Each structure stands twice: as structure tokens, then as C-alpha cells.
Amino acid sequence: MLHSLDRRRLLGGSLALGAASFALPRMVFARAAGDRNLLLVVLRGAADGLAMLAPLGDPAYEQVRGFGLPDYESAPKAGGFFAIHPAFQQVAAAYAENQALFVHATATAYRERSHFDGQNLLETGGTKPYAQRDGWLNRLVGMMPVDGSGAAPKALAIAPTVPLALRGEAPVSSYAPSSLPQASDAFMERVSLLYAEDAQLGQLWQRALETREMAGGDNLRNLRDARAAGELAASLMRERGGARIGMIELSGWDSHANQRNAFNRQAGQLDALLGAYRAAMGPAWASTLVLAVTEFGRTVRYNGTGGTDHGTAGAALAMGGALRGGRVIADWPGLKDGELYEGRDLRPTIALESVLAGASAEHFGLDPEHTMARLFPDRRAPAMTGFVAG
Amino acid sequence: MPATIRDAPQRDIAGPASHDRAQQENRKTSMATSQPHIALNRFGYGLRRGESPPDDARRALLRQLDAYDPRPAALAARADTSGEAGELLQLIRSQRRQRQDYLKRMERETEAAMAGPGMADPGMSRSRRQAGRDALPPELRRAFVAGFDVFREDVQLRTDIAVASETPMVERLVHFWSNHFSVSVGKAGTAHQVGNHEFGAIRPHVLGRFSDMLKAAVLHPAMLLYLDQFQSIGPSSRFMMRRRKSARGPRGLNENLAREVLELHTLGVGGGYSQTDVAELARALTGWTIPGLPRTERFAEPQPGGAAFVAVAHEPGDRSVLGRTYRDGGARQALDILDDLAAHPSTARFIATKLARHFAGDDPPQGLVRRLEQDFLATEGDLASLVRALIDAPESWATGPVKYRAPFEWLVSVLRLTGVEGLGARRTVGVLKEIGQVPWQAPSPAGYDDRAGSWAGPDALFRRVELAERIARNVPAGDVAARAEAAFPGTLSETTRTWLDRAESGTQALGLLLVSPEMMRR
């Protein structure tokens, strides 16, 4: 284990890079920005960033997280200072191929500890819970270039109803496997006729039919099989006429007790989903970006029941064929008592909104500052760039 | 009673001239809503099988105010579970502890075994988790499962009452207020309580005073559990003074409920409260908890509605909220503040806006909002008067559909129209889950969103279509055209009529009726 790295050396070295170095206005004009894909994975329940990407190089880590330390004995290292949780096998493989990166000590503008409000801000992009009604991902859909054929970009939630992040003016679809019996073709044809002259229902119905068509012979009953869910997401996005923007939710990260088991299980699910998605995207992976984010981090210390409570900063994960991966982006705040936020949480040093806006803008060839202003209004932090290979 | 709905003179069927014109223009593709249609569908849960549409729409609605039964027979038979909040919570906590102890023991044993010769079994961890559950004493397991049975049966009960109701407008109001004071079964210990919250704290007050409903809903065990109030303790309370020495145990104030009372239940976001007001209300609320907690049980004074007050956990001293001072009077202090919050102009505006949005569309007419607000202030929150104002307002009778039906509303209307009875608790919950809205399971304390964007999703629509065909196959499907005319009096569009006529069978026609534009909106 590394104990010798202090924050100063870390920032000066190439192991992890400070936020400032990514703030340079650096536009990427992708040749076929209209054919690029973005998958947003929302980890509901506050995934523990310190378990996801353990800062083993921080001398205080052993002291605050000694209980979970054995988990990382043979874990893949990220930049020498961090270790990737061993359940992230596929993610670590992508990291080794420079197709995955982590952002650590990151948080949205939210500084309280309610899941509901935290998720509301993560999804709406507002600065106050419930103040903004539409989602930032929907606003991004509205900014996207049209594809080669001139059609409006499709956006899709892998869920029965549209989650807040995707709600808004831009048309979006939703799809999730259900255990309801399939409607007969004859009935569906009649419904199409019935809705033909109804603007709202006609459009919803058309989008539902298209999405069902794209899902094809999916015989999943629900989204609990993470590998199958990843394959399903890919099958809806990889084709030319598929969805350019996708969103999928993975809940169950609220680990107040017995966290080591719970996190291992959840991380294994996420890993299976992302690995299956990557494999199933095939050639389209080269133009795909995945962002996995959560509403906030968890307390640095374990509580009395082997879990962690609601905290502040956490980690985010990006994956993609065009990513400049294989690195950790962090301005590491440290884990010593005096370095913690309110004496208990990892201190946020990178605005998650800057990461989301910057990475999305670069990926789709949009202006980062304009994208930041549109998706996350009223922020001081500029969009962070440098995620995508030019 | 249906008979009382029918005997009114035919006065309101023909609206003003402009209404007729709009009706002709809209006839072909969209609904041109008649007044009986509005009474049935915008205000209610649709026509019940075998029932006739009302002749006098307004009178039919006003009569519901007198005919409403806050405690129908089906509810009277439900066991009172208000006192069981603490017991279930203890059960869950002890279950958690036992499972953890068991898993730890297993882990140690496995580690010891693996240190010796032999191979690790990769399938082990799953079976160990299962074994962890099996290791629980049977009575614990049974009680835990039973808690969720109570929840499912309550969902069934709520649905049955709405399906059978002769006062569907008031049922809609019950569900509106229940969502305003949203509690969720997702929080440990709430399974017995979320249904009881609506039945005990909302139903009796739905045509009473807002302040009474506010106090009952906020201080009910379900809410005290859901928003963490049950473990909030005054930092300077006698209880905390004694506990200082020991490191473990309760830490003090929890502001969750206080914040939501101000933000979601009374003044609304931007209603003029500060963080100081939140903290002061939180301090005033200390002591309000649930019965059955071992640490506080011997001090607990029972309160109406199933809550308990523990004076030794109450933060002593005067409190200042929104510039007014409230003398320390134990349990009374929070009640006094809630009474004043209930009468606040911001509350009147917030409630008026939400109610108008529910009945008159996502962007409610400002004239209607103002009138409801004035009524709320003038009557000091008389909810029956507020409903009368809503029925009197011309904006409520605007022609054309104003709202996309939320899933629960759509399902209840489908069940009423088709006459399906008693799906069974598990299936009812299962179906509601598939279409996206299980009662008392909203994702946030703000309740289920009341805007079309939350419900009018492609996949969600597809699910209604799948379900409609399934339901239509299982009920008698004769005379669909006549049932359609009765369910949407004077409103059925030519398009819908055409495709009902051309259906291959009565079953298909009924299925189409259940997903028709008329059925999806009100």
C-alpha cells in the first residue's frame, strides 16, 4: 500500500489531475456527432465512492476504513493512489484499455443529506430541490445535433415511466420489460387506428411501438438481471435508428448496515450491466459515452452496524470507446478529520455538474459553456473538458 | 345513492352558446366535454357499471358532500393498527441485528474453514444470505411478512372503496389529500401505518378543517416514522441531559419532518420560511413520537391517532416561528404552530394552486386559484367550502379535456366501468406497480407528481393497452356502444365511436373503450 503520496505530489504528478487543468476551453468537433451515444446510469440510494474507488494512497484511509481494507488486497490499481473495487472486473478491464475513468470527491450543488432532494437536484440540474421541473438530460436532447438522416435524436429511458432527468419538452420514450401479457397484434393495430388522429396519444403510441420493435424478442420480465438489462440497453441504442441518449437506473445503494456485502453485490450488478452493454454495443461502442452517477456520497467512517450513512462527495464513473480513460480525475481533499466536510464526509472538490455538462458537450460536439448554462444554470464552476479524445 | 343523482331536473346539460360551438368543432377527434361528463370524469372516478349519468351535474356533485361516508363498512372491519408502529419497527431492527450477527458468525466460520485445506464455494454467498433469513425465529419472519400483507390489503381496500363508491368525487379528494400528506411504505416500520394514515388521518377530515387534517396527518405514526420524527430528541431535553454520558443512542434533533411540513404540507417552497423556522419547528416537534419504543415507552403519553408524546424528549423553552412566539406547553406547542401554519396566506395560495391543478389542469387558471385562495382564507380552511367553490367555478367546467389521468385514477375508472370486483390484494398491487402508481409508495415526500409529464409516457401507455385487453377478455362485453355513450355522456368522439363500431368483437370494443382518448383524459 502507498502511504507516501501526499496531496501536493498527487496534484503535481500524472496519477490524478486537478480540476483546473481540465477547465481549458477545448472544443471537440466530432465528425459524426449526430451518431454518438450517451448512456446515463443513475445509482439510486447514494453509492459509496470510497468503496467504488478506494484512496489507498491516503494515509488516513487505513485508519477510517481499515474494516474494509482486506477487500482491496488484490484489487486493480488506478494510478497508484486509488484501487478499483474488486467487483468491478469489467470496469477495471476497460480502465486498463484507457476506456474508463473515475472522477472522485465530486458532488452536485446539494449539501444536505436527503435522497429525494439529492436525486431531484442530480436529475433536474437545479440548485434547489423541486425548483426546476424538467431534467437536464431532456434539455441535452433538445440541444443535440440531428443525425445523418436529418431525424430528431431519439432518447429513451429503460424504465416504465420517464425518470425526472429525461422529463421535459423534448420528446422521449420509455421501455421496460413487464410481466403483463403482451397485447395481441390485432388489438394493437386497432389502437393505432383509434389514436391516429389524437396528437398526444398518437405520438406516445408511435414511440411506444417503435421502442417495442427495437426491443424485439426481449423476454426479460424485469430489469433485475443486470447483464440482460445492459444487453437490452445496447440493443435499443446500437443501431443507426436507435436511441442516441439512454438512461437506466440501478437502485439499492443505500448501505446503512453490512456495507461490504451490500456494496459488493451492487457493484457486481453495475459491473455486469456495463460489461454486457459495452460488449453488446459492438462497433457503436467507439462512439459511446457512459456516465454513472449517484446523488451523494456516504460517511467516511463506518457506523456501528458496519454500514455508512448519508454523506456528501462521492465518485462518478465514465466509460466509452472515445474516452481519454485510464485515469482518475480528482483534486483529493484528504481523509484526515480536519479535511472532512462537516467532520464526517468526503469534501467535494469537483462539481459533478461540470463533469456532466463538459463530458456531454465534448461528446456531442457542443459548446461546453453554452451546454453548462443550459443544463445547469446558475453555476459558478465552468464545464470541465478533456474527457473525449479529439 | 345513485337514485338521488338521477332525480334532478335537466338543467345543466346544454352549456352556454360558446360551449356548444366548441363542442361541434371538437366533435370529430377530441372530447367536447358535457357537464355530466365533467361531473363523472373530471371530478369523479367515472361511471360505475349499471349506473346512469347524472342529469344535473352540479347538484350531483353537491349531493356527494352530504352522502360521503368517512368510514364505510369495509373500513370499519379493518383492524386498528395505529398502536403497532413501534412494535413493527422493533421487529425490523431486531431482525436486522439477528441477520447481521448470523452472517458475521457464518463469515468467521467460513474463513476458519478456508484457512484449512479445501476449496471456496462460489455459490456459497447466496445460500448464506438465504440461510441468514431462514435463521430468524419463525414468529419474527411471520410478523415481518404480515406487515406487508397489511399494506397490500390496505391498497386493495382503498381501491375497492373507490370502485364501489357512490361519492367518487370525495374519494378523489381523499386521495388528493393523502398524496399531499404523502407517506411511503418504503421506510422501516410503516407497513401497518400508511393505509391507516389515509383511513384515520385523511378520510375523517376531508370535508372538515384543513388545520385538523394537518395536525392529524403530520402527527400520525406513519408520518412520524416516514420523516424520522419518531427519533428526533431535543438537544437540551431531560432525556439528552441524562444520555450525554453514553456515546451510543439518539443524537438529537432531526429536521426532516419540520422542513417538509413547511415546504410540502403548508407554506410551500418560497412560502416565506427560513432555516431558523425549520429548526424552531423541529424543536417544537420534539417529544412527538410513536408508542412501543423500548427506550421511551415508559414515558410515552398516548395521543389521538396513535402517536405518543414523550415529555422528557421535548426541547424545553419558547419557540419562535415566522416571527411569532410559542410558549412551551409540551405537546401543545407543535399543535399551536401547526394551527397558525394552516391559516397562513402562503398555505392558502399553495393549497389553492395544487387543488386547481388537480381538477382544472396542469397550468391552473389564475382566476380559479385566486377564488379558491380567498375562500380558504375567508373560511379559515373549511375544506367543504373549498370544494363548493371549486364546483361553482366556471373554470372547473371548461370544455375539452384538461388532464391526463394518472395510473391509479385510470385503473379505478376501468374497474368501475367494467364492473370487475376483487382482483385480490396481490394482483391489485401487482397491476398498480406495472402501470406505475402504487398508493403510499410515492418516490418522495412530495407525493406522486400531479402533472401529465409524469404519466403520459410511451411505455406507460403501452402497459395500459396490455392491461385493458387482458381485463376486457375477462368480463362480459355486451352493449359496449351504449356503455360508452353512458360513460362519456354527450362527449364521445366520432373517431372513438367509429372504431368501437368496427371492432371485431365486443371484447375488442370494450378493450378499445378502456384505452380510448376519453378514458385516458378528463
PDB file of N, CA and C in Angstrom, chain A residues 281-344:
ATOM      1  N   MET A 281     -22.734  -3.394 -27.530  1.00  0.00           N
ATOM      2  CA  MET A 281     -22.739  -2.220 -28.402  1.00  0.00           C
ATOM      3  C   MET A 281     -21.918  -2.492 -29.671  1.00  0.00           C
ATOM      4  N   GLY A 282     -20.981  -3.418 -29.591  1.00  0.00           N
ATOM      5  CA  GLY A 282     -20.183  -3.751 -30.777  1.00  0.00           C
ATOM      6  C   GLY A 282     -19.430  -2.539 -31.299  1.00  0.00           C
ATOM      7  N   PRO A 283     -19.439  -2.318 -32.617  1.00  0.00           N
ATOM      8  CA  PRO A 283     -18.696  -1.194 -33.194  1.00  0.00           C
ATOM      9  C   PRO A 283     -19.193   0.158 -32.669  1.00  0.00           C
ATOM     10  N   ALA A 284     -20.461   0.239 -32.268  1.00  0.00           N
ATOM     11  CA  ALA A 284     -21.020   1.515 -31.790  1.00  0.00           C
ATOM     12  C   ALA A 284     -20.369   1.962 -30.478  1.00  0.00           C
ATOM     13  N   TRP A 285     -19.689   1.059 -29.797  1.00  0.00           N
ATOM     14  CA  TRP A 285     -19.016   1.415 -28.545  1.00  0.00           C
ATOM     15  C   TRP A 285     -17.989   2.534 -28.774  1.00  0.00           C
ATOM     16  N   ALA A 286     -17.398   2.532 -29.967  1.00  0.00           N
ATOM     17  CA  ALA A 286     -16.371   3.536 -30.290  1.00  0.00           C
ATOM     18  C   ALA A 286     -16.942   4.948 -30.201  1.00  0.00           C
ATOM     19  N   SER A 287     -18.241   5.111 -30.384  1.00  0.00           N
ATOM     20  CA  SER A 287     -18.835   6.451 -30.327  1.00  0.00           C
ATOM     21  C   SER A 287     -19.816   6.558 -29.168  1.00  0.00           C
ATOM     22  N   THR A 288     -19.531   5.805 -28.110  1.00  0.00           N
ATOM     23  CA  THR A 288     -20.450   5.776 -26.967  1.00  0.00           C
ATOM     24  C   THR A 288     -19.775   6.290 -25.703  1.00  0.00           C
ATOM     25  N   LEU A 289     -20.539   7.049 -24.924  1.00  0.00           N
ATOM     26  CA  LEU A 289     -20.076   7.509 -23.616  1.00  0.00           C
ATOM     27  C   LEU A 289     -21.080   7.057 -22.564  1.00  0.00           C
ATOM     28  N   VAL A 290     -20.572   6.494 -21.473  1.00  0.00           N
ATOM     29  CA  VAL A 290     -21.421   6.092 -20.354  1.00  0.00           C
ATOM     30  C   VAL A 290     -21.041   6.940 -19.150  1.00  0.00           C
ATOM     31  N   LEU A 291     -22.027   7.508 -18.483  1.00  0.00           N
ATOM     32  CA  LEU A 291     -21.767   8.252 -17.244  1.00  0.00           C
ATOM     33  C   LEU A 291     -22.575   7.604 -16.133  1.00  0.00           C
ATOM     34  N   ALA A 292     -21.886   7.145 -15.087  1.00  0.00           N
ATOM     35  CA  ALA A 292     -22.588   6.531 -13.951  1.00  0.00           C
ATOM     36  C   ALA A 292     -22.434   7.446 -12.741  1.00  0.00           C
ATOM     37  N   VAL A 293     -23.580   7.914 -12.241  1.00  0.00           N
ATOM     38  CA  VAL A 293     -23.547   8.916 -11.163  1.00  0.00           C
ATOM     39  C   VAL A 293     -24.548   8.573 -10.066  1.00  0.00           C
ATOM     40  N   THR A 294     -24.362   9.160  -8.911  1.00  0.00           N
ATOM     41  CA  THR A 294     -25.236   8.895  -7.765  1.00  0.00           C
ATOM     42  C   THR A 294     -25.521  10.214  -7.047  1.00  0.00           C
ATOM     43  N   GLU A 295     -26.552  10.240  -6.178  1.00  0.00           N
ATOM     44  CA  GLU A 295     -26.991  11.543  -5.645  1.00  0.00           C
ATOM     45  C   GLU A 295     -26.013  12.177  -4.651  1.00  0.00           C
ATOM     46  N   PHE A 296     -25.344  11.374  -3.862  1.00  0.00           N
ATOM     47  CA  PHE A 296     -24.283  11.900  -2.988  1.00  0.00           C
ATOM     48  C   PHE A 296     -23.467  10.733  -2.451  1.00  0.00           C
ATOM     49  N   GLY A 297     -22.380  11.056  -1.762  1.00  0.00           N
ATOM     50  CA  GLY A 297     -21.538  10.002  -1.205  1.00  0.00           C
ATOM     51  C   GLY A 297     -22.015   9.591   0.176  1.00  0.00           C
ATOM     52  N   ARG A 298     -21.166   8.850   0.866  1.00  0.00           N
ATOM     53  CA  ARG A 298     -21.553   8.355   2.182  1.00  0.00           C
ATOM     54  C   ARG A 298     -20.502   8.770   3.212  1.00  0.00           C
ATOM     55  N   THR A 299     -20.827   8.578   4.470  1.00  0.00           N
ATOM     56  CA  THR A 299     -19.889   8.994   5.508  1.00  0.00           C
ATOM     57  C   THR A 299     -18.556   8.269   5.345  1.00  0.00           C
ATOM     58  N   VAL A 300     -17.497   8.941   5.743  1.00  0.00           N
ATOM     59  CA  VAL A 300     -16.158   8.364   5.598  1.00  0.00           C
ATOM     60  C   VAL A 300     -15.986   7.176   6.553  1.00  0.00           C
ATOM     61  N   ARG A 301     -16.444   7.346   7.784  1.00  0.00           N
ATOM     62  CA  ARG A 301     -16.301   6.268   8.775  1.00  0.00           C
ATOM     63  C   ARG A 301     -17.480   5.309   8.718  1.00  0.00           C
ATOM     64  N   TYR A 302     -17.228   4.064   9.045  1.00  0.00           N
ATOM     65  CA  TYR A 302     -18.313   3.098   9.201  1.00  0.00           C
ATOM     66  C   TYR A 302     -19.119   3.434  10.448  1.00  0.00           C
ATOM     67  N   ASN A 303     -20.406   3.158  10.403  1.00  0.00           N
ATOM     68  CA  ASN A 303     -21.220   3.330  11.603  1.00  0.00           C
ATOM     69  C   ASN A 303     -21.210   2.043  12.430  1.00  0.00           C
ATOM     70  N   GLY A 304     -22.008   2.019  13.465  1.00  0.00           N
ATOM     71  CA  GLY A 304     -21.995   0.895  14.399  1.00  0.00           C
ATOM     72  C   GLY A 304     -22.531  -0.409  13.826  1.00  0.00           C
ATOM     73  N   THR A 305     -23.129  -0.350  12.650  1.00  0.00           N
ATOM     74  CA  THR A 305     -23.699  -1.565  12.060  1.00  0.00           C
ATOM     75  C   THR A 305     -22.962  -1.961  10.781  1.00  0.00           C
ATOM     76  N   GLY A 306     -21.691  -1.583  10.700  1.00  0.00           N
ATOM     77  CA  GLY A 306     -20.889  -1.984   9.547  1.00  0.00           C
ATOM     78  C   GLY A 306     -21.337  -1.355   8.246  1.00  0.00           C
ATOM     79  N   GLY A 307     -22.053  -0.236   8.350  1.00  0.00           N
ATOM     80  CA  GLY A 307     -22.501   0.474   7.151  1.00  0.00           C
ATOM     81  C   GLY A 307     -22.012   1.905   7.170  1.00  0.00           C
ATOM     82  N   THR A 308     -22.492   2.682   6.234  1.00  0.00           N
ATOM     83  CA  THR A 308     -22.179   4.105   6.228  1.00  0.00           C
ATOM     84  C   THR A 308     -23.470   4.872   6.040  1.00  0.00           C
ATOM     85  N   ASP A 309     -23.504   6.099   6.571  1.00  0.00           N
ATOM     86  CA  ASP A 309     -24.700   6.920   6.467  1.00  0.00           C
ATOM     87  C   ASP A 309     -24.540   7.938   5.336  1.00  0.00           C
ATOM     88  N   HIS A 310     -25.562   8.749   5.190  1.00  0.00           N
ATOM     89  CA  HIS A 310     -25.573   9.701   4.069  1.00  0.00           C
ATOM     90  C   HIS A 310     -24.448  10.721   4.204  1.00  0.00           C
ATOM     91  N   GLY A 311     -23.692  10.888   3.145  1.00  0.00           N
ATOM     92  CA  GLY A 311     -22.571  11.805   3.176  1.00  0.00           C
ATOM     93  C   GLY A 311     -22.671  12.869   2.104  1.00  0.00           C
ATOM     94  N   THR A 312     -21.530  13.308   1.601  1.00  0.00           N
ATOM     95  CA  THR A 312     -21.549  14.409   0.633  1.00  0.00           C
ATOM     96  C   THR A 312     -20.842  14.009  -0.676  1.00  0.00           C
ATOM     97  N   ALA A 313     -19.512  14.147  -0.753  1.00  0.00           N
ATOM     98  CA  ALA A 313     -18.871  13.851  -2.037  1.00  0.00           C
ATOM     99  C   ALA A 313     -18.733  12.353  -2.257  1.00  0.00           C
ATOM    100  N   GLY A 314     -18.740  11.958  -3.513  1.00  0.00           N
ATOM    101  CA  GLY A 314     -18.562  10.567  -3.881  1.00  0.00           C
ATOM    102  C   GLY A 314     -17.785  10.482  -5.177  1.00  0.00           C
ATOM    103  N   ALA A 315     -17.945   9.366  -5.864  1.00  0.00           N
ATOM    104  CA  ALA A 315     -17.211   9.172  -7.119  1.00  0.00           C
ATOM    105  C   ALA A 315     -18.192   9.000  -8.268  1.00  0.00           C
ATOM    106  N   ALA A 316     -17.745   9.374  -9.459  1.00  0.00           N
ATOM    107  CA  ALA A 316     -18.513   9.133 -10.680  1.00  0.00           C
ATOM    108  C   ALA A 316     -17.635   8.326 -11.623  1.00  0.00           C
ATOM    109  N   LEU A 317     -18.300   7.598 -12.489  1.00  0.00           N
ATOM    110  CA  LEU A 317     -17.576   6.728 -13.410  1.00  0.00           C
ATOM    111  C   LEU A 317     -17.957   7.077 -14.839  1.00  0.00           C
ATOM    112  N   ALA A 318     -16.952   7.161 -15.717  1.00  0.00           N
ATOM    113  CA  ALA A 318     -17.226   7.343 -17.142  1.00  0.00           C
ATOM    114  C   ALA A 318     -16.588   6.203 -17.901  1.00  0.00           C
ATOM    115  N   MET A 319     -17.280   5.739 -18.918  1.00  0.00           N
ATOM    116  CA  MET A 319     -16.728   4.686 -19.778  1.00  0.00           C
ATOM    117  C   MET A 319     -17.067   5.034 -21.217  1.00  0.00           C
ATOM    118  N   GLY A 320     -16.259   4.557 -22.142  1.00  0.00           N
ATOM    119  CA  GLY A 320     -16.614   4.795 -23.535  1.00  0.00           C
ATOM    120  C   GLY A 320     -15.447   4.548 -24.465  1.00  0.00           C
ATOM    121  N   GLY A 321     -15.787   4.227 -25.709  1.00  0.00           N
ATOM    122  CA  GLY A 321     -14.773   3.916 -26.692  1.00  0.00           C
ATOM    123  C   GLY A 321     -13.952   5.125 -27.084  1.00  0.00           C
ATOM    124  N   ALA A 322     -14.554   6.326 -26.963  1.00  0.00           N
ATOM    125  CA  ALA A 322     -13.838   7.531 -27.387  1.00  0.00           C
ATOM    126  C   ALA A 322     -13.278   8.307 -26.200  1.00  0.00           C
ATOM    127  N   LEU A 323     -13.346   7.697 -25.036  1.00  0.00           N
ATOM    128  CA  LEU A 323     -12.931   8.392 -23.817  1.00  0.00           C
ATOM    129  C   LEU A 323     -11.403   8.441 -23.706  1.00  0.00           C
ATOM    130  N   ARG A 324     -10.893   9.521 -23.126  1.00  0.00           N
ATOM    131  CA  ARG A 324      -9.483   9.515 -22.729  1.00  0.00           C
ATOM    132  C   ARG A 324      -9.433   8.923 -21.326  1.00  0.00           C
ATOM    133  N   GLY A 325      -9.484   7.632 -21.277  1.00  0.00           N
ATOM    134  CA  GLY A 325      -9.651   6.969 -19.987  1.00  0.00           C
ATOM    135  C   GLY A 325      -8.338   6.554 -19.351  1.00  0.00           C
ATOM    136  N   GLY A 326      -8.435   5.581 -18.462  1.00  0.00           N
ATOM    137  CA  GLY A 326      -7.262   5.100 -17.769  1.00  0.00           C
ATOM    138  C   GLY A 326      -6.716   6.082 -16.764  1.00  0.00           C
ATOM    139  N   ARG A 327      -7.562   6.933 -16.205  1.00  0.00           N
ATOM    140  CA  ARG A 327      -7.078   7.903 -15.217  1.00  0.00           C
ATOM    141  C   ARG A 327      -8.170   8.232 -14.210  1.00  0.00           C
ATOM    142  N   VAL A 328      -7.722   8.848 -13.144  1.00  0.00           N
ATOM    143  CA  VAL A 328      -8.646   9.324 -12.126  1.00  0.00           C
ATOM    144  C   VAL A 328      -8.548  10.838 -12.095  1.00  0.00           C
ATOM    145  N   ILE A 329      -9.662  11.498 -12.192  1.00  0.00           N
ATOM    146  CA  ILE A 329      -9.682  12.947 -12.091  1.00  0.00           C
ATOM    147  C   ILE A 329     -10.095  13.296 -10.666  1.00  0.00           C
ATOM    148  N   ALA A 330      -9.193  13.908  -9.949  1.00  0.00           N
ATOM    149  CA  ALA A 330      -9.519  14.233  -8.560  1.00  0.00           C
ATOM    150  C   ALA A 330      -8.639  15.364  -8.066  1.00  0.00           C
ATOM    151  N   ASP A 331      -9.193  16.207  -7.261  1.00  0.00           N
ATOM    152  CA  ASP A 331      -8.423  17.183  -6.504  1.00  0.00           C
ATOM    153  C   ASP A 331      -8.598  16.706  -5.065  1.00  0.00           C
ATOM    154  N   TRP A 332      -7.749  15.778  -4.673  1.00  0.00           N
ATOM    155  CA  TRP A 332      -8.038  14.968  -3.475  1.00  0.00           C
ATOM    156  C   TRP A 332      -8.039  15.806  -2.194  1.00  0.00           C
ATOM    157  N   PRO A 333      -9.159  15.825  -1.498  1.00  0.00           N
ATOM    158  CA  PRO A 333      -9.257  16.690  -0.317  1.00  0.00           C
ATOM    159  C   PRO A 333      -8.651  16.080   0.943  1.00  0.00           C
ATOM    160  N   GLY A 334      -8.436  14.767   0.966  1.00  0.00           N
ATOM    161  CA  GLY A 334      -7.883  14.115   2.146  1.00  0.00           C
ATOM    162  C   GLY A 334      -8.943  13.572   3.085  1.00  0.00           C
ATOM    163  N   LEU A 335      -8.528  12.639   3.909  1.00  0.00           N
ATOM    164  CA  LEU A 335      -9.471  11.950   4.795  1.00  0.00           C
ATOM    165  C   LEU A 335      -9.193  12.195   6.276  1.00  0.00           C
ATOM    166  N   LYS A 336      -8.243  13.067   6.568  1.00  0.00           N
ATOM    167  CA  LYS A 336      -7.986  13.376   7.987  1.00  0.00           C
ATOM    168  C   LYS A 336      -9.165  14.171   8.536  1.00  0.00           C
ATOM    169  N   ASP A 337      -9.352  14.087   9.848  1.00  0.00           N
ATOM    170  CA  ASP A 337     -10.501  14.745  10.481  1.00  0.00           C
ATOM    171  C   ASP A 337     -10.744  16.161   9.977  1.00  0.00           C
ATOM    172  N   GLY A 338      -9.693  16.971  10.019  1.00  0.00           N
ATOM    173  CA  GLY A 338      -9.832  18.371   9.643  1.00  0.00           C
ATOM    174  C   GLY A 338     -10.110  18.584   8.165  1.00  0.00           C
ATOM    175  N   GLU A 339      -9.903  17.539   7.379  1.00  0.00           N
ATOM    176  CA  GLU A 339     -10.089  17.668   5.928  1.00  0.00           C
ATOM    177  C   GLU A 339     -11.489  17.281   5.480  1.00  0.00           C
ATOM    178  N   LEU A 340     -12.257  16.735   6.410  1.00  0.00           N
ATOM    179  CA  LEU A 340     -13.578  16.231   6.034  1.00  0.00           C
ATOM    180  C   LEU A 340     -14.613  17.351   6.019  1.00  0.00           C
ATOM    181  N   TYR A 341     -15.660  17.137   5.243  1.00  0.00           N
ATOM    182  CA  TYR A 341     -16.774  18.073   5.207  1.00  0.00           C
ATOM    183  C   TYR A 341     -17.642  17.835   6.440  1.00  0.00           C
ATOM    184  N   GLU A 342     -17.832  18.869   7.225  1.00  0.00           N
ATOM    185  CA  GLU A 342     -18.593  18.788   8.480  1.00  0.00           C
ATOM    186  C   GLU A 342     -18.097  17.655   9.372  1.00  0.00           C
ATOM    187  N   GLY A 343     -16.794  17.394   9.291  1.00  0.00           N
ATOM    188  CA  GLY A 343     -16.179  16.412  10.174  1.00  0.00           C
ATOM    189  C   GLY A 343     -16.560  14.974   9.922  1.00  0.00           C
ATOM    190  N   ARG A 344     -17.285  14.707   8.809  1.00  0.00           N
ATOM    191  CA  ARG A 344     -17.756  13.329   8.614  1.00  0.00           C
ATOM    192  C   ARG A 344     -17.726  12.833   7.179  1.00  0.00           C
TER     193      ARG A 344
END
